[in-house]
Amino acid sequence: MNRPLAAALQKLLSAEGGQLSASDLTPAQQRALDEFRQRTGALMQQRSGRGRIFRIVLRRVVEQHLTELAPLAGIDLADTLPERAANIGRTRSSKSGKQGHDVHYLLLKTRGQPLWQNNLGQRLDLDEQTRNQGAAVLTIGSEAHSVWHTRNPLWLVENQALFDKTDWIPGTEPLTLGWYSGHLRIQLIDWLAKQTEGTVTLFPDYDGVGLHNYVRLKQYLGSRARFWLMPDWKDKLLRFGSNSLWQDTQKDFQAAARGLEGILGDEPDLKHLIDTMQANGLALEQEAIWLESL
C-alpha cells in the first residue's frame, strides 16, 4: 500500500474546501500527491504566497482511490476491535500501524512450590498446574490476572529448549521459570516492575538482543534484576560463539553497552562478558550450556 498517498488523500478530503497547503504534508506525502495529480488529473496545484496548495478537482476519483488504499479510512472503529484487525481495515495489512496486543501470555514452570498470591491473599498453585499440564500460563496486561505475584525467584529464558529441559537451573530453592521469545514485552516488564518482592534473573542469549533486554529490565527493576552467566561461559563463547550472530545483533549490542555503562562497575562479571564479546566479535546462544561435558 502507498501509505504516504493514503495519508495525504485523507488529509485533503478532510480539509475545508477540499484544499490543503503543502506545508501541512510531509515531503513523502507531497511527492505522492504530485504523482497522483499528474497521473489522474483529480487534483490541481497552485501557488499561494511562497508556498503552494493542493485542491481537489474530481472528488469522486479521490474518494475511490482512498477507498482502494484504505477501505475504512476516516471511519471511527470500535475501541474493542483488535488493533491488527483495525490495521487491515485501514491499510489492508495487519502489520501496518500499531501491531502490539493488549495482553501477553507468559508460559511458566515451577521447581518446588513457589508461593504465588494476589493482593487479597488468595493463592495460585502453579506447581500443581505444572505437574498436571506440563506448564502454566498467566495473562499479563489484564488487570484481572496481573495482580498475581511471587516472593520467590523468577527466572526468564528466551529459547524453548531451556524451558523444555530444566536440568541446567542451579540450586534447589523453589522458583518459577518463565519463557519469552525475542524482545521482552513491555506488558511483562511493567508487570514485573509492579512487584516489590523477589528477584528476576534473566538468562538470555549472549548477544545484542539479550543484553538489550537486560538493560530494559534493569531500568525498571533496579537491583531486583540479575543477569545470569552460565558456568564456563568464556570457554563456551570462544569455542562455540558465532560471529554472524554477533554481526546480526551489533546495533543492539552497542545500544546495550551504552545503557549498561553506569552499572558495570557493580557487575564486573557482566562487564567481562561484554568486553570478551567485543574483543572476539562473538555471540553465544543459550543452548551451549549443555556442551560443558563434551
mmCIF file of C-alpha atoms in Angstrom:
data_model
loop_
_atom_site.group_PDB
_atom_site.id
_atom_site.type_symbol
_atom_site.label_atom_id
_atom_site.label_comp_id
_atom_site.label_asym_id
_atom_site.label_seq_id
_atom_site.Cartn_x
_atom_site.Cartn_y
_atom_site.Cartn_z
ATOM 1 C CA MET A 1 0.000 0.000 0.000
ATOM 2 C CA ASN A 2 1.144 3.571 -0.741
ATOM 3 C CA ARG A 3 0.884 4.885 2.815
ATOM 4 C CA PRO A 4 2.039 8.463 2.088
ATOM 5 C CA LEU A 5 -0.605 8.774 -0.631
ATOM 6 C CA ALA A 6 -3.351 7.317 1.562
ATOM 7 C CA ALA A 7 -2.490 9.701 4.409
ATOM 8 C CA ALA A 8 -2.299 12.685 2.043
ATOM 9 C CA LEU A 9 -5.629 11.911 0.348
ATOM 10 C CA GLN A 10 -7.322 11.514 3.718
ATOM 11 C CA LYS A 11 -5.972 14.893 4.868
ATOM 12 C CA LEU A 12 -7.086 16.514 1.638
ATOM 13 C CA LEU A 13 -10.600 15.084 1.786
ATOM 14 C CA SER A 14 -10.942 16.257 5.382
ATOM 15 C CA ALA A 15 -9.647 19.763 4.683
ATOM 16 C CA GLU A 16 -12.069 22.694 4.416
ATOM 17 C CA GLY A 17 -12.957 23.409 0.811
ATOM 18 C CA GLY A 18 -11.025 20.369 -0.398
ATOM 19 C CA GLN A 19 -7.751 22.251 -0.433
ATOM 20 C CA LEU A 20 -4.623 21.905 1.658
ATOM 21 C CA SER A 21 -1.325 23.732 1.969
ATOM 22 C CA ALA A 22 1.716 21.675 1.025
ATOM 23 C CA SER A 23 3.278 22.739 4.325
ATOM 24 C CA ASP A 24 0.669 20.574 6.107
ATOM 25 C CA LEU A 25 2.071 17.472 4.377
ATOM 26 C CA THR A 26 5.283 15.553 4.837
ATOM 27 C CA PRO A 27 7.772 15.562 1.943
ATOM 28 C CA ALA A 28 6.783 11.976 1.119
ATOM 29 C CA GLN A 29 3.098 12.925 1.079
ATOM 30 C CA GLN A 30 3.805 15.917 -1.184
ATOM 31 C CA ARG A 31 5.647 13.700 -3.659
ATOM 32 C CA ALA A 32 2.808 11.165 -3.577
ATOM 33 C CA LEU A 33 0.209 13.868 -4.313
ATOM 34 C CA ASP A 34 2.305 15.325 -7.136
ATOM 35 C CA GLU A 35 2.500 11.906 -8.787
ATOM 36 C CA PHE A 36 -1.202 11.266 -8.194
ATOM 37 C CA ARG A 37 -2.125 14.697 -9.637
ATOM 38 C CA GLN A 38 -0.117 14.123 -12.806
ATOM 39 C CA ARG A 39 -1.451 10.587 -13.233
ATOM 40 C CA THR A 40 -5.171 11.181 -12.643
ATOM 41 C CA GLY A 41 -5.880 14.894 -13.098
ATOM 42 C CA ALA A 42 -8.089 14.684 -9.995
ATOM 43 C CA LEU A 43 -6.104 17.424 -8.242
ATOM 44 C CA MET A 44 -4.725 20.789 -9.153
ATOM 45 C CA GLN A 45 -1.789 22.648 -7.676
ATOM 46 C CA GLN A 46 -1.406 26.409 -7.415
ATOM 47 C CA ARG A 47 0.900 28.943 -5.825
ATOM 48 C CA SER A 48 -0.071 30.588 -2.546
ATOM 49 C CA GLY A 49 2.383 33.199 -1.346
ATOM 50 C CA ARG A 50 5.747 31.499 -1.006
ATOM 51 C CA GLY A 51 4.168 28.073 -0.891
ATOM 52 C CA ARG A 52 1.635 26.052 -2.816
ATOM 53 C CA ILE A 53 -1.689 24.372 -2.222
ATOM 54 C CA PHE A 54 -3.347 21.192 -3.483
ATOM 55 C CA ARG A 55 -7.034 21.395 -4.426
ATOM 56 C CA ILE A 56 -9.473 18.602 -5.298
ATOM 57 C CA VAL A 57 -10.918 18.792 -8.810
ATOM 58 C CA LEU A 58 -12.567 15.381 -9.125
ATOM 59 C CA ARG A 59 -13.667 14.412 -5.612
ATOM 60 C CA ARG A 60 -15.176 11.061 -6.637
ATOM 61 C CA VAL A 61 -11.847 9.952 -8.125
ATOM 62 C CA VAL A 62 -10.003 10.938 -4.957
ATOM 63 C CA GLU A 63 -12.512 9.106 -2.755
ATOM 64 C CA GLN A 64 -12.329 5.995 -4.935
ATOM 65 C CA HIS A 65 -8.535 5.865 -4.765
ATOM 66 C CA LEU A 66 -8.532 6.332 -0.994
ATOM 67 C CA THR A 67 -11.067 3.528 -0.584
ATOM 68 C CA GLU A 68 -8.862 1.238 -2.649
ATOM 69 C CA LEU A 69 -5.861 2.094 -0.495
ATOM 70 C CA ALA A 70 -7.595 2.151 2.885
ATOM 71 C CA PRO A 71 -11.136 0.701 2.925
ATOM 72 C CA LEU A 72 -12.054 2.134 6.348
ATOM 73 C CA ALA A 73 -10.109 5.400 6.184
ATOM 74 C CA GLY A 74 -11.763 8.123 8.238
ATOM 75 C CA ILE A 75 -14.177 5.725 9.948
ATOM 76 C CA ASP A 76 -14.086 5.583 13.751
ATOM 77 C CA LEU A 77 -13.514 1.956 14.685
ATOM 78 C CA ALA A 78 -14.699 0.437 17.950
ATOM 79 C CA ASP A 79 -12.180 0.577 20.785
ATOM 80 C CA THR A 80 -12.810 -3.117 21.401
ATOM 81 C CA LEU A 81 -11.620 -4.064 17.912
ATOM 82 C CA PRO A 82 -8.214 -5.822 17.990
ATOM 83 C CA GLU A 83 -5.542 -3.453 16.690
ATOM 84 C CA ARG A 84 -4.337 -5.795 13.954
ATOM 85 C CA ALA A 85 -7.915 -6.159 12.677
ATOM 86 C CA ALA A 86 -8.208 -2.370 12.611
ATOM 87 C CA ASN A 87 -4.952 -2.217 10.644
ATOM 88 C CA ILE A 88 -6.464 -4.470 7.965
ATOM 89 C CA GLY A 89 -9.462 -2.168 7.704
ATOM 90 C CA ARG A 90 -7.325 0.935 7.460
ATOM 91 C CA THR A 91 -4.441 -0.305 5.307
ATOM 92 C CA ARG A 92 -5.272 -3.852 4.111
ATOM 93 C CA SER A 93 -2.390 -5.168 6.248
ATOM 94 C CA SER A 94 -2.366 -6.299 9.883
ATOM 95 C CA LYS A 95 1.312 -5.381 10.102
ATOM 96 C CA SER A 96 0.953 -1.661 9.457
ATOM 97 C CA GLY A 97 0.389 0.871 12.200
ATOM 98 C CA LYS A 98 0.389 -0.321 15.796
ATOM 99 C CA GLN A 99 0.929 -4.069 15.883
ATOM 100 C CA GLY A 100 1.021 -4.882 19.568
ATOM 101 C CA HIS A 101 -1.550 -6.811 21.574
ATOM 102 C CA ASP A 102 -3.104 -5.554 24.784
ATOM 103 C CA VAL A 103 -2.196 -8.672 26.745
ATOM 104 C CA HIS A 104 0.751 -11.048 26.856
ATOM 105 C CA TYR A 105 0.585 -14.733 27.783
ATOM 106 C CA LEU A 106 3.533 -15.824 29.930
ATOM 107 C CA LEU A 107 4.334 -19.543 29.980
ATOM 108 C CA LEU A 108 5.625 -20.753 33.325
ATOM 109 C CA LYS A 109 7.104 -23.807 35.001
ATOM 110 C CA THR A 110 7.882 -24.264 38.663
ATOM 111 C CA ARG A 111 10.526 -26.041 40.732
ATOM 112 C CA GLY A 112 9.459 -26.886 44.232
ATOM 113 C CA GLN A 113 6.435 -24.962 45.429
ATOM 114 C CA PRO A 114 6.983 -21.226 44.956
ATOM 115 C CA LEU A 115 4.312 -19.104 46.601
ATOM 116 C CA TRP A 116 2.084 -17.146 44.209
ATOM 117 C CA GLN A 117 -0.696 -14.984 45.612
ATOM 118 C CA ASN A 118 -2.715 -11.902 44.785
ATOM 119 C CA ASN A 119 -3.404 -8.710 46.717
ATOM 120 C CA LEU A 120 -6.306 -10.397 48.525
ATOM 121 C CA GLY A 121 -4.061 -13.150 49.856
ATOM 122 C CA GLN A 122 -5.535 -15.812 47.558
ATOM 123 C CA ARG A 123 -3.027 -18.410 46.395
ATOM 124 C CA LEU A 124 -2.328 -19.704 42.890
ATOM 125 C CA ASP A 125 -0.971 -23.256 42.699
ATOM 126 C CA LEU A 126 1.276 -23.040 39.627
ATOM 127 C CA ASP A 127 3.181 -26.062 40.901
ATOM 128 C CA GLU A 128 0.074 -28.254 40.550
ATOM 129 C CA GLN A 129 -0.614 -26.840 37.090
ATOM 130 C CA THR A 130 2.951 -27.597 36.042
ATOM 131 C CA ARG A 131 2.679 -31.173 37.294
ATOM 132 C CA ASN A 132 -0.699 -31.778 35.656
ATOM 133 C CA GLN A 133 -0.291 -29.853 32.398
ATOM 134 C CA GLY A 134 3.452 -29.571 31.869
ATOM 135 C CA ALA A 135 3.311 -25.779 32.117
ATOM 136 C CA ALA A 136 1.126 -22.977 33.400
ATOM 137 C CA VAL A 137 0.150 -19.617 31.910
ATOM 138 C CA LEU A 138 -0.537 -16.126 33.241
ATOM 139 C CA THR A 139 -2.293 -13.393 31.305
ATOM 140 C CA ILE A 140 -0.167 -10.264 31.635
ATOM 141 C CA GLY A 141 -1.738 -6.909 30.866
ATOM 142 C CA SER A 142 -5.250 -7.753 32.030
ATOM 143 C CA GLU A 143 -5.879 -6.217 35.457
ATOM 144 C CA ALA A 144 -7.951 -9.218 36.472
ATOM 145 C CA HIS A 145 -4.961 -11.521 36.079
ATOM 146 C CA SER A 146 -1.917 -9.268 36.533
ATOM 147 C CA VAL A 147 -2.331 -8.996 40.314
ATOM 148 C CA TRP A 148 -0.551 -12.311 40.910
ATOM 149 C CA HIS A 149 2.973 -12.055 42.323
ATOM 150 C CA THR A 150 5.628 -14.190 43.993
ATOM 151 C CA ARG A 151 8.286 -13.576 46.604
ATOM 152 C CA ASN A 152 10.334 -16.491 45.254
ATOM 153 C CA PRO A 153 12.863 -16.078 42.433
ATOM 154 C CA LEU A 154 11.614 -15.801 38.871
ATOM 155 C CA TRP A 155 13.920 -16.797 36.015
ATOM 156 C CA LEU A 156 13.364 -15.809 32.382
ATOM 157 C CA VAL A 157 14.767 -17.615 29.318
ATOM 158 C CA GLU A 158 14.239 -16.770 25.661
ATOM 159 C CA ASN A 159 14.605 -20.144 23.927
ATOM 160 C CA GLN A 160 12.188 -23.058 24.220
ATOM 161 C CA ALA A 161 14.891 -25.687 24.742
ATOM 162 C CA LEU A 162 15.788 -24.100 28.084
ATOM 163 C CA PHE A 163 12.120 -24.166 29.053
ATOM 164 C CA ASP A 164 11.581 -27.779 27.928
ATOM 165 C CA LYS A 165 14.637 -29.235 29.661
ATOM 166 C CA THR A 166 15.301 -27.600 33.016
ATOM 167 C CA ASP A 167 18.209 -29.640 34.407
ATOM 168 C CA TRP A 168 20.525 -26.646 33.886
ATOM 169 C CA ILE A 169 18.903 -24.493 36.613
ATOM 170 C CA PRO A 170 21.329 -24.117 39.549
ATOM 171 C CA GLY A 171 20.451 -24.675 43.215
ATOM 172 C CA THR A 172 17.450 -26.345 44.800
ATOM 173 C CA GLU A 173 15.299 -23.466 46.083
ATOM 174 C CA PRO A 174 11.694 -23.102 44.906
ATOM 175 C CA LEU A 175 11.454 -20.871 41.851
ATOM 176 C CA THR A 176 9.427 -20.141 38.722
ATOM 177 C CA LEU A 177 10.790 -20.329 35.195
ATOM 178 C CA GLY A 178 9.227 -18.132 32.511
ATOM 179 C CA TRP A 179 9.702 -18.294 28.731
ATOM 180 C CA TYR A 180 9.599 -15.260 26.474
ATOM 181 C CA SER A 181 10.548 -15.007 22.817
ATOM 182 C CA GLY A 182 12.853 -12.375 21.334
ATOM 183 C CA HIS A 183 12.308 -8.981 22.925
ATOM 184 C CA LEU A 184 10.725 -8.721 26.359
ATOM 185 C CA ARG A 185 7.185 -7.403 26.002
ATOM 186 C CA ILE A 186 6.514 -4.083 27.723
ATOM 187 C CA GLN A 187 3.444 -5.586 29.426
ATOM 188 C CA LEU A 188 5.714 -8.173 31.062
ATOM 189 C CA ILE A 189 8.275 -5.594 32.180
ATOM 190 C CA ASP A 190 5.553 -3.333 33.604
ATOM 191 C CA TRP A 191 4.056 -6.261 35.496
ATOM 192 C CA LEU A 192 7.423 -7.262 36.942
ATOM 193 C CA ALA A 193 8.126 -3.669 37.965
ATOM 194 C CA LYS A 194 4.891 -3.515 39.984
ATOM 195 C CA GLN A 195 6.021 -6.426 42.133
ATOM 196 C CA THR A 196 8.038 -5.442 45.174
ATOM 197 C CA GLU A 197 9.430 -8.820 46.214
ATOM 198 C CA GLY A 198 11.570 -11.476 44.613
ATOM 199 C CA THR A 199 14.475 -11.331 42.218
ATOM 200 C CA VAL A 200 14.117 -11.635 38.453
ATOM 201 C CA THR A 201 17.044 -13.411 36.815
ATOM 202 C CA LEU A 202 17.454 -13.051 33.062
ATOM 203 C CA PHE A 203 19.316 -15.802 31.215
ATOM 204 C CA PRO A 204 19.262 -14.723 27.573
ATOM 205 C CA ASP A 205 21.391 -15.469 24.549
ATOM 206 C CA TYR A 206 24.665 -13.619 24.944
ATOM 207 C CA ASP A 207 24.099 -11.312 22.002
ATOM 208 C CA GLY A 208 22.949 -7.762 21.419
ATOM 209 C CA VAL A 209 19.256 -8.563 21.843
ATOM 210 C CA GLY A 210 19.819 -10.435 25.102
ATOM 211 C CA LEU A 211 21.929 -7.638 26.559
ATOM 212 C CA HIS A 212 19.437 -5.009 25.426
ATOM 213 C CA ASN A 213 16.643 -6.910 27.169
ATOM 214 C CA TYR A 214 18.677 -6.785 30.364
ATOM 215 C CA VAL A 215 19.105 -3.025 30.022
ATOM 216 C CA ARG A 216 15.328 -2.608 29.804
ATOM 217 C CA LEU A 217 14.743 -4.937 32.744
ATOM 218 C CA LYS A 218 17.364 -3.168 34.856
ATOM 219 C CA GLN A 219 15.867 0.241 34.140
ATOM 220 C CA TYR A 220 12.527 -0.847 35.572
ATOM 221 C CA LEU A 221 13.530 -3.302 38.311
ATOM 222 C CA GLY A 222 16.850 -1.916 39.557
ATOM 223 C CA SER A 223 18.648 -4.243 41.973
ATOM 224 C CA ARG A 224 15.907 -6.897 41.675
ATOM 225 C CA ALA A 225 17.075 -7.645 38.112
ATOM 226 C CA ARG A 226 20.002 -10.017 37.674
ATOM 227 C CA PHE A 227 21.927 -11.325 34.676
ATOM 228 C CA TRP A 228 22.971 -14.981 34.811
ATOM 229 C CA LEU A 229 26.214 -16.265 33.345
ATOM 230 C CA MET A 230 26.408 -19.989 32.653
ATOM 231 C CA PRO A 231 29.350 -21.957 34.090
ATOM 232 C CA ASP A 232 32.480 -21.749 31.910
ATOM 233 C CA TRP A 233 30.814 -19.133 29.743
ATOM 234 C CA LYS A 234 34.124 -17.765 28.448
ATOM 235 C CA ASP A 235 35.359 -21.142 27.201
ATOM 236 C CA LYS A 236 31.991 -21.795 25.547
ATOM 237 C CA LEU A 237 31.945 -18.351 23.951
ATOM 238 C CA LEU A 238 35.399 -18.782 22.439
ATOM 239 C CA ARG A 239 34.761 -22.343 21.264
ATOM 240 C CA PHE A 240 31.122 -22.213 20.152
ATOM 241 C CA GLY A 241 30.453 -18.488 19.699
ATOM 242 C CA SER A 242 29.064 -17.150 16.428
ATOM 243 C CA ASN A 243 30.443 -14.168 14.543
ATOM 244 C CA SER A 244 27.354 -13.965 12.311
ATOM 245 C CA LEU A 245 25.064 -13.697 15.365
ATOM 246 C CA TRP A 246 27.402 -11.048 16.734
ATOM 247 C CA GLN A 247 27.167 -9.098 13.490
ATOM 248 C CA ASP A 248 23.392 -9.503 13.201
ATOM 249 C CA THR A 249 22.795 -8.019 16.674
ATOM 250 C CA GLN A 250 25.575 -5.418 16.611
ATOM 251 C CA LYS A 251 23.211 -2.440 16.731
ATOM 252 C CA ASP A 252 21.508 -3.810 19.849
ATOM 253 C CA PHE A 253 24.887 -4.662 21.378
ATOM 254 C CA GLN A 254 26.178 -1.104 21.023
ATOM 255 C CA ALA A 255 22.964 0.324 22.472
ATOM 256 C CA ALA A 256 23.099 -2.143 25.380
ATOM 257 C CA ALA A 257 26.751 -1.383 26.124
ATOM 258 C CA ARG A 258 25.927 2.318 26.374
ATOM 259 C CA GLY A 259 22.890 1.611 28.541
ATOM 260 C CA LEU A 260 24.899 -0.551 30.942
ATOM 261 C CA GLU A 261 27.864 1.787 31.352
ATOM 262 C CA GLY A 262 26.624 3.170 34.651
ATOM 263 C CA ILE A 263 26.195 -0.224 36.361
ATOM 264 C CA LEU A 264 29.064 -2.308 35.025
ATOM 265 C CA GLY A 265 31.234 -1.287 37.959
ATOM 266 C CA ASP A 266 28.755 -3.111 40.188
ATOM 267 C CA GLU A 267 28.571 -6.134 37.855
ATOM 268 C CA PRO A 268 32.187 -6.981 36.951
ATOM 269 C CA ASP A 269 31.289 -10.409 35.552
ATOM 270 C CA LEU A 270 28.847 -8.849 33.100
ATOM 271 C CA LYS A 271 31.495 -6.299 32.105
ATOM 272 C CA HIS A 272 33.899 -9.166 31.476
ATOM 273 C CA LEU A 273 31.329 -10.825 29.202
ATOM 274 C CA ILE A 274 30.760 -7.638 27.211
ATOM 275 C CA ASP A 275 34.486 -6.976 26.857
ATOM 276 C CA THR A 276 35.144 -10.566 25.743
ATOM 277 C CA MET A 277 32.341 -10.471 23.161
ATOM 278 C CA GLN A 278 33.643 -7.162 21.857
ATOM 279 C CA ALA A 279 37.261 -8.288 21.673
ATOM 280 C CA ASN A 280 36.458 -11.517 19.810
ATOM 281 C CA GLY A 281 33.406 -10.478 17.773
ATOM 282 C CA LEU A 282 31.390 -13.414 19.087
ATOM 283 C CA ALA A 283 27.917 -14.059 20.487
ATOM 284 C CA LEU A 284 26.670 -17.241 22.163
ATOM 285 C CA GLU A 285 23.264 -18.920 22.210
ATOM 286 C CA GLN A 286 21.728 -20.289 25.394
ATOM 287 C CA GLU A 287 21.709 -23.910 24.293
ATOM 288 C CA ALA A 288 25.507 -24.017 24.583
ATOM 289 C CA ILE A 289 25.008 -24.606 28.292
ATOM 290 C CA TRP A 290 24.653 -28.367 27.647
ATOM 291 C CA LEU A 291 28.002 -28.615 25.829
ATOM 292 C CA GLU A 292 30.055 -28.460 29.017
ATOM 293 C CA SER A 293 30.506 -32.248 29.196
ATOM 294 C CA LEU A 294 31.731 -32.625 25.598
#
